[in-house]
Amino acid sequence: MWTYVLFNIKSNLKRKENLILIVLFIICEIALLFILNTKSFTESPYQTSLGISIASVSQKNDPKLYQEFMDEVNLIRQTIDKGEQDGKEKNWKSYCEYKVKVSVLEAQWYMVTSNMPNDSYFEHADVLEELRKEYGLPDLSQYEKLIVQKSNDINLYFCSMQQARYFDYLLKHDLTPITYSYVDASSVSLQIARYILPVVLPLLVGLLLFQQKERRAKTEKTILTISGVKKKYVRWNLISDVLFVLLVVFLPILVYMIVLVPFKGVSNLIYPVLYYKPGFTGFHYWDTQGLDHIELVASGLTNMSVNQFTTPGMELMPLWQCTLFVAFGLVLSTTFYVLFITVLSKLMKNKYLSLLVFLVVLGLCSFASPLGNMQKINTFNPMSYRDFGMNLLGTSYFGYFAGVVIIGLYSVILYLVLKWCAKKVHA
């Protein structure tokens, strides 16, 4: 089998039109990396503090306690001013320490001023308490009696809680805050996966493989006469086509990683990214407001919306792990695209018509499921999962787990259709 697979891959790599496509693809990637690297110098790797609101506090309940509270608030404001200055001067260790302290205090204050019971609404409250003690921070709960009216809004708690854990992770792992467009050996694969491949991968598969039926017509007659080969032939072709596309996609990425190692190293492989846990561990639909008119704010390598900042389901994952999950999604998507174009080429005599149908169907599916689309029917739209990085990191309303199940199911169906087509043709 592997002899045949390698033969197919080599023959595809030797074709002039394929080589031109591959070169153009690599040029696009290199151009993107230069653009992102330039952009990263102008981006801010840090967020401004939310602050602690004193609107709900009154000195009438206890004037002395109120003065103590205001003294604490003034110290926090001074810490914020110094911390923001550290960020501008790139004193990152001092800046991360400031972010942890302020975020812990903010989160604690939202707990104190909220009507919600701590045990059922405030995730990671135990972690925040440990950080409060570790960094020698005051206990703001002692000022609860000053609060005139409590709120039911706990959204800002989640934002502060996430930032506290995020910057504590950076501090304890001696990591420098990086921007959303940052490119190094650790992040290059993720950047290519989310900026280029969602659009280019289906186009690349279609252009590379739409002529496979015509190319293999002569060899099929000879190969299918060999005993025991007929039943395996479809599988062999599928494996060779998928491996060919994956070689085209992943080999340049591997080269970029190797080239970038001497410049910035691989320490950021453990850099934290925020991912949407409910969509990763289950068939979960993120039912909230649309993203179309909400500003996206970068938090390291995660491009977050206000909704994500205020969502309890966001958790930390090291970059190397995130990269592996995104790579698995790419393999799954590639298999789906290869099966789709192969089935169309089997069903249609005209190779250009099969390519046109392939591109039109995927294009319409992509149009039906943009970033801010919330229609639940698009859970079954394969192009809702064209960017597994987007699904994993929570920028999409459709989760990673759903994508794996849906794309996997479509791939199985297409494979069965392909085997049926092969039986009809070679019966």
Coordinates of C-alpha atoms in Angstrom, one line a residue, residues 34-347:
F34 CA 5.9 39.6 7.8
I35 CA 2.7 41.6 8.1
L36 CA 1.8 40.1 11.5
N37 CA 5.4 40.6 12.8
T38 CA 5.2 44.3 11.8
K39 CA 1.7 44.6 13.3
S40 CA 2.7 43.1 16.6
F41 CA 5.1 46.0 17.3
T42 CA 2.1 48.5 17.3
E43 CA -0.3 46.3 19.3
S44 CA -0.7 46.5 23.0
P45 CA -0.2 43.2 24.9
Y46 CA -2.1 44.4 28.0
Q47 CA -5.5 45.5 29.0
T48 CA -6.5 48.6 31.0
S49 CA -7.9 47.9 34.5
L50 CA -11.6 47.9 35.0
G51 CA -11.3 49.7 38.3
I52 CA -13.3 49.4 41.5
S53 CA -16.5 51.4 41.6
I54 CA -17.5 53.2 44.8
A55 CA -20.9 54.3 43.6
S56 CA -22.7 51.7 45.8
V57 CA -20.7 52.7 48.9
S58 CA -21.9 55.1 51.6
Q59 CA -20.1 56.6 54.6
K60 CA -23.3 56.9 56.6
N61 CA -23.1 53.3 57.7
D62 CA -19.6 53.7 59.3
P63 CA -17.6 56.9 58.6
K64 CA -14.4 55.5 60.1
L65 CA -14.6 52.3 58.0
Y66 CA -15.5 54.4 55.0
Q67 CA -12.3 56.4 55.4
E68 CA -10.3 53.1 55.6
F69 CA -11.9 51.9 52.5
M70 CA -11.1 55.1 50.6
D71 CA -7.5 54.8 51.7
E72 CA -7.4 51.3 50.2
V73 CA -9.0 52.6 46.9
N74 CA -6.5 55.4 46.6
L75 CA -3.6 52.9 47.1
I76 CA -5.2 50.7 44.3
R77 CA -5.4 53.7 42.0
Q78 CA -1.8 54.5 42.6
T79 CA -1.0 50.8 41.9
I80 CA -2.9 51.1 38.6
D81 CA -1.1 54.3 37.5
K82 CA 2.3 52.7 38.3
G83 CA 1.3 49.4 36.6
E84 CA 0.2 51.1 33.4
Q85 CA 3.5 53.0 33.3
D86 CA 5.4 49.7 33.8
G87 CA 3.5 48.4 30.8
K88 CA 4.4 51.3 28.6
E89 CA 8.0 51.0 29.7
K90 CA 7.9 47.2 29.1
N91 CA 8.8 46.4 32.7
W92 CA 6.9 43.2 32.3
K93 CA 7.6 41.4 35.5
S94 CA 6.4 44.4 37.5
Y95 CA 3.5 44.9 35.2
C96 CA 2.3 41.3 35.5
E97 CA 2.5 41.6 39.3
Y98 CA 0.4 44.7 39.2
K99 CA -2.2 43.0 36.9
V100 CA -2.5 40.1 39.3
K101 CA -3.0 42.3 42.3
V102 CA -5.5 44.7 40.8
S103 CA -7.5 41.9 39.1
V104 CA -7.7 39.9 42.3
L105 CA -9.0 43.0 44.2
E106 CA -11.5 43.8 41.4
A107 CA -12.8 40.3 41.3
Q108 CA -13.1 40.3 45.1
W109 CA -15.0 43.6 45.1
Y110 CA -17.5 42.3 42.5
M111 CA -18.1 39.3 44.8
V112 CA -18.7 41.7 47.7
T113 CA -21.1 44.0 45.8
S114 CA -23.1 41.2 44.2
N115 CA -26.3 39.6 45.4
M116 CA -25.2 36.2 44.0
P117 CA -24.2 33.4 46.4
N118 CA -20.5 32.8 46.2
D119 CA -20.6 29.1 46.2
S120 CA -22.8 28.8 43.1
Y121 CA -21.9 31.7 40.9
F122 CA -18.2 32.6 41.5
E123 CA -15.9 30.2 39.8
H124 CA -12.3 30.0 41.0
A125 CA -13.1 32.0 44.1
D126 CA -10.8 29.7 46.0
V127 CA -7.9 30.4 43.6
L128 CA -8.5 34.2 44.0
E129 CA -8.4 33.9 47.8
E130 CA -5.1 32.0 47.6
L131 CA -3.7 34.7 45.3
R132 CA -5.0 37.4 47.7
K133 CA -3.1 35.9 50.6
E134 CA 0.0 35.1 48.4
Y135 CA 0.4 38.7 47.3
G136 CA -0.5 40.2 50.7
L137 CA -3.6 42.0 49.5
P138 CA -6.3 43.4 51.8
D139 CA -9.6 41.6 52.3
L140 CA -12.2 43.9 50.8
S141 CA -15.1 41.8 52.2
Q142 CA -14.6 43.7 55.5
Y143 CA -16.2 46.8 53.8
E144 CA -19.4 45.0 52.9
K145 CA -21.4 46.9 55.5
L146 CA -20.7 50.1 53.6
I147 CA -22.6 48.9 50.5
V148 CA -26.0 50.6 50.1
Q149 CA -27.4 48.5 47.2
K150 CA -26.0 45.3 45.8
S151 CA -26.1 44.3 42.1
N152 CA -27.2 41.1 40.3
D153 CA -24.6 41.7 37.5
I154 CA -21.6 39.4 38.0
N155 CA -20.2 39.6 34.5
L156 CA -17.3 41.9 35.4
Y157 CA -16.2 39.3 38.0
F158 CA -15.4 36.8 35.3
C159 CA -13.3 39.3 33.4
S160 CA -11.2 40.1 36.5
M161 CA -10.9 36.5 37.6
Q162 CA -9.7 35.4 34.1
Q163 CA -7.1 38.2 34.0
A164 CA -5.8 37.5 37.6
R165 CA -5.2 33.8 36.7
Y166 CA -3.8 34.7 33.3
F167 CA -1.1 37.2 34.6
D168 CA -0.3 35.0 37.6
Y169 CA 0.5 32.2 35.1
L170 CA 2.8 34.6 33.1
L171 CA 4.5 35.7 36.3
K172 CA 5.1 32.2 37.7
H173 CA 6.4 30.9 34.3
D174 CA 8.6 33.9 33.7
L175 CA 6.8 34.7 30.4
T176 CA 6.6 38.1 28.7
P177 CA 3.1 39.3 27.7
I178 CA 2.7 39.0 23.9
T179 CA 0.3 40.5 21.4
Y180 CA -2.4 38.9 19.3
S181 CA -0.3 39.1 16.1
Y182 CA 3.0 37.9 17.7
V183 CA 5.0 35.5 15.6
D184 CA 7.7 33.1 16.8
A185 CA 8.5 29.4 16.5
S186 CA 5.8 28.6 19.1
S187 CA 2.9 30.7 17.6
V188 CA 3.6 30.6 13.9
S189 CA 1.4 27.5 13.3
L190 CA -1.6 29.0 15.1
Q191 CA -1.2 32.3 13.2
I192 CA -1.2 30.5 9.8
A193 CA -4.1 28.2 10.9
R194 CA -6.4 31.1 11.7
Y195 CA -5.3 33.8 9.2
I196 CA -4.8 31.8 6.0
L197 CA -6.0 28.2 6.1
P198 CA -9.8 28.8 6.8
V199 CA -10.0 30.3 3.3
V200 CA -7.0 28.9 1.5
L201 CA -7.3 25.2 2.6
P202 CA -10.5 24.3 0.7
L203 CA -9.3 26.3 -2.3
L204 CA -6.0 24.5 -2.2
V205 CA -7.6 21.0 -1.9
G206 CA -10.0 21.7 -4.8
L207 CA -7.3 23.0 -7.2
L208 CA -4.8 20.3 -6.3
L209 CA -7.1 17.3 -6.6
F210 CA -9.9 18.1 -9.0
Q211 CA -8.0 16.4 -11.9
Q212 CA -7.2 13.2 -9.9
K213 CA -9.9 11.1 -11.7
E214 CA -8.5 12.0 -15.1
R215 CA -4.9 11.4 -14.0
R216 CA -5.6 8.0 -12.5
A217 CA -7.8 6.7 -15.3
K218 CA -4.9 4.9 -17.1
T219 CA -3.4 3.2 -14.0
E220 CA -6.8 2.1 -12.6
K221 CA -7.3 -0.5 -15.3
T222 CA -4.0 -2.2 -14.5
I223 CA -4.2 -1.9 -10.7
L224 CA -7.7 -3.1 -10.4
T225 CA -6.8 -6.4 -12.1
I226 CA -4.5 -7.3 -9.2
S227 CA -6.2 -9.7 -6.8
G228 CA -7.3 -8.2 -3.5
V229 CA -6.6 -4.6 -4.5
K230 CA -10.0 -3.6 -5.7
K231 CA -11.5 -3.3 -2.2
K232 CA -8.5 -1.3 -0.9
Y233 CA -8.1 1.0 -3.9
V234 CA -10.5 3.7 -2.6
R235 CA -8.8 3.8 0.8
W236 CA -5.3 3.9 -0.7
N237 CA -6.2 6.9 -2.9
L238 CA -7.8 8.7 0.0
I239 CA -4.8 8.2 2.2
S240 CA -2.4 9.4 -0.5
D241 CA -4.5 12.5 -1.3
V242 CA -4.9 13.5 2.3
L243 CA -1.2 13.0 3.0
F244 CA -0.3 15.0 0.0
V245 CA -2.3 18.0 1.1
L246 CA -1.1 17.7 4.7
L247 CA 2.5 17.6 3.4
V248 CA 1.8 20.8 1.5
V249 CA 0.2 22.5 4.5
F250 CA 2.4 21.3 7.4
L251 CA 5.9 21.0 5.9
P252 CA 6.3 24.8 5.3
I253 CA 5.0 25.4 8.9
L254 CA 7.6 23.1 10.2
V255 CA 10.3 24.9 8.2
Y256 CA 9.1 28.3 9.6
M257 CA 9.3 26.9 13.1
I258 CA 12.8 25.7 12.7
V259 CA 13.9 29.0 11.1
L260 CA 12.4 31.1 13.9
V261 CA 13.8 29.0 16.8
P262 CA 17.2 30.8 16.9
F263 CA 15.5 34.3 17.0
K264 CA 12.9 33.9 19.7
G265 CA 13.2 30.3 21.0
V266 CA 10.3 28.1 22.0
S267 CA 9.6 29.3 25.5
N268 CA 6.2 30.4 24.5
L269 CA 5.1 26.9 23.9
I270 CA 3.7 27.1 27.5
Y271 CA 2.2 30.5 27.0
P272 CA -1.5 30.5 28.2
V273 CA -4.4 30.9 25.8
L274 CA -8.0 31.3 26.9
Y275 CA -10.3 28.7 25.4
Y276 CA -14.1 28.1 25.8
K277 CA -14.3 25.0 27.9
P278 CA -18.0 24.1 27.5
G279 CA -17.6 24.0 23.7
F280 CA -14.4 21.9 24.1
T281 CA -15.8 19.2 26.4
G282 CA -19.3 18.9 25.0
F283 CA -21.8 19.6 22.3
H284 CA -22.3 23.2 23.5
Y285 CA -23.8 26.1 21.6
W286 CA -22.8 29.5 23.0
D287 CA -26.1 31.3 23.2
T288 CA -25.3 35.0 23.7
Q289 CA -25.2 38.3 21.9
G290 CA -23.8 38.6 18.4
L291 CA -20.2 39.7 17.9
D292 CA -20.9 41.9 14.8
H293 CA -21.0 45.2 16.7
I294 CA -18.9 44.4 19.7
E295 CA -15.2 45.4 19.8
L296 CA -12.8 42.5 19.9
V297 CA -10.0 43.0 22.5
A298 CA -6.8 41.0 22.4
S299 CA -5.7 39.1 25.5
G300 CA -2.4 37.7 24.5
L301 CA -3.0 35.3 21.6
T302 CA -6.8 35.2 22.3
N303 CA -8.9 37.8 20.5
M304 CA -11.7 38.2 23.0
S305 CA -15.1 40.0 22.9
V306 CA -16.9 41.6 25.9
N307 CA -19.0 38.4 25.9
Q308 CA -16.0 36.2 26.4
F309 CA -14.5 38.3 29.1
T310 CA -17.7 38.0 31.0
T311 CA -18.2 34.3 30.4
P312 CA -17.4 31.8 33.2
G313 CA -16.5 29.1 30.7
M314 CA -13.2 30.6 29.6
E315 CA -10.2 28.5 30.9
L316 CA -6.4 28.5 30.4
M317 CA -4.6 26.1 28.1
P318 CA -0.9 26.1 27.2
L319 CA -0.1 27.1 23.6
W320 CA 1.5 23.7 22.7
Q321 CA -1.7 21.9 23.6
C322 CA -3.9 24.4 21.8
T323 CA -1.7 23.9 18.7
L324 CA -2.1 20.2 18.8
F325 CA -5.9 20.4 19.0
V326 CA -6.0 23.0 16.1
A327 CA -3.7 20.7 14.0
F328 CA -6.0 17.8 14.7
G329 CA -8.9 19.9 13.4
L330 CA -6.9 20.8 10.3
V331 CA -6.3 17.1 9.6
L332 CA -10.1 16.4 10.0
S333 CA -11.0 19.4 7.8
T334 CA -8.5 18.3 5.1
T335 CA -10.0 14.8 5.1
F336 CA -13.5 16.2 4.7
Y337 CA -12.4 18.5 1.8
V338 CA -10.5 15.7 0.0
L339 CA -13.5 13.4 0.3
F340 CA -15.9 16.0 -0.9
I341 CA -14.0 16.9 -4.1
T342 CA -13.3 13.2 -4.8
V343 CA -17.0 12.3 -4.5
L344 CA -17.9 15.2 -6.8
S345 CA -15.3 14.1 -9.4
K346 CA -16.7 10.6 -9.3
L347 CA -20.3 11.8 -9.7

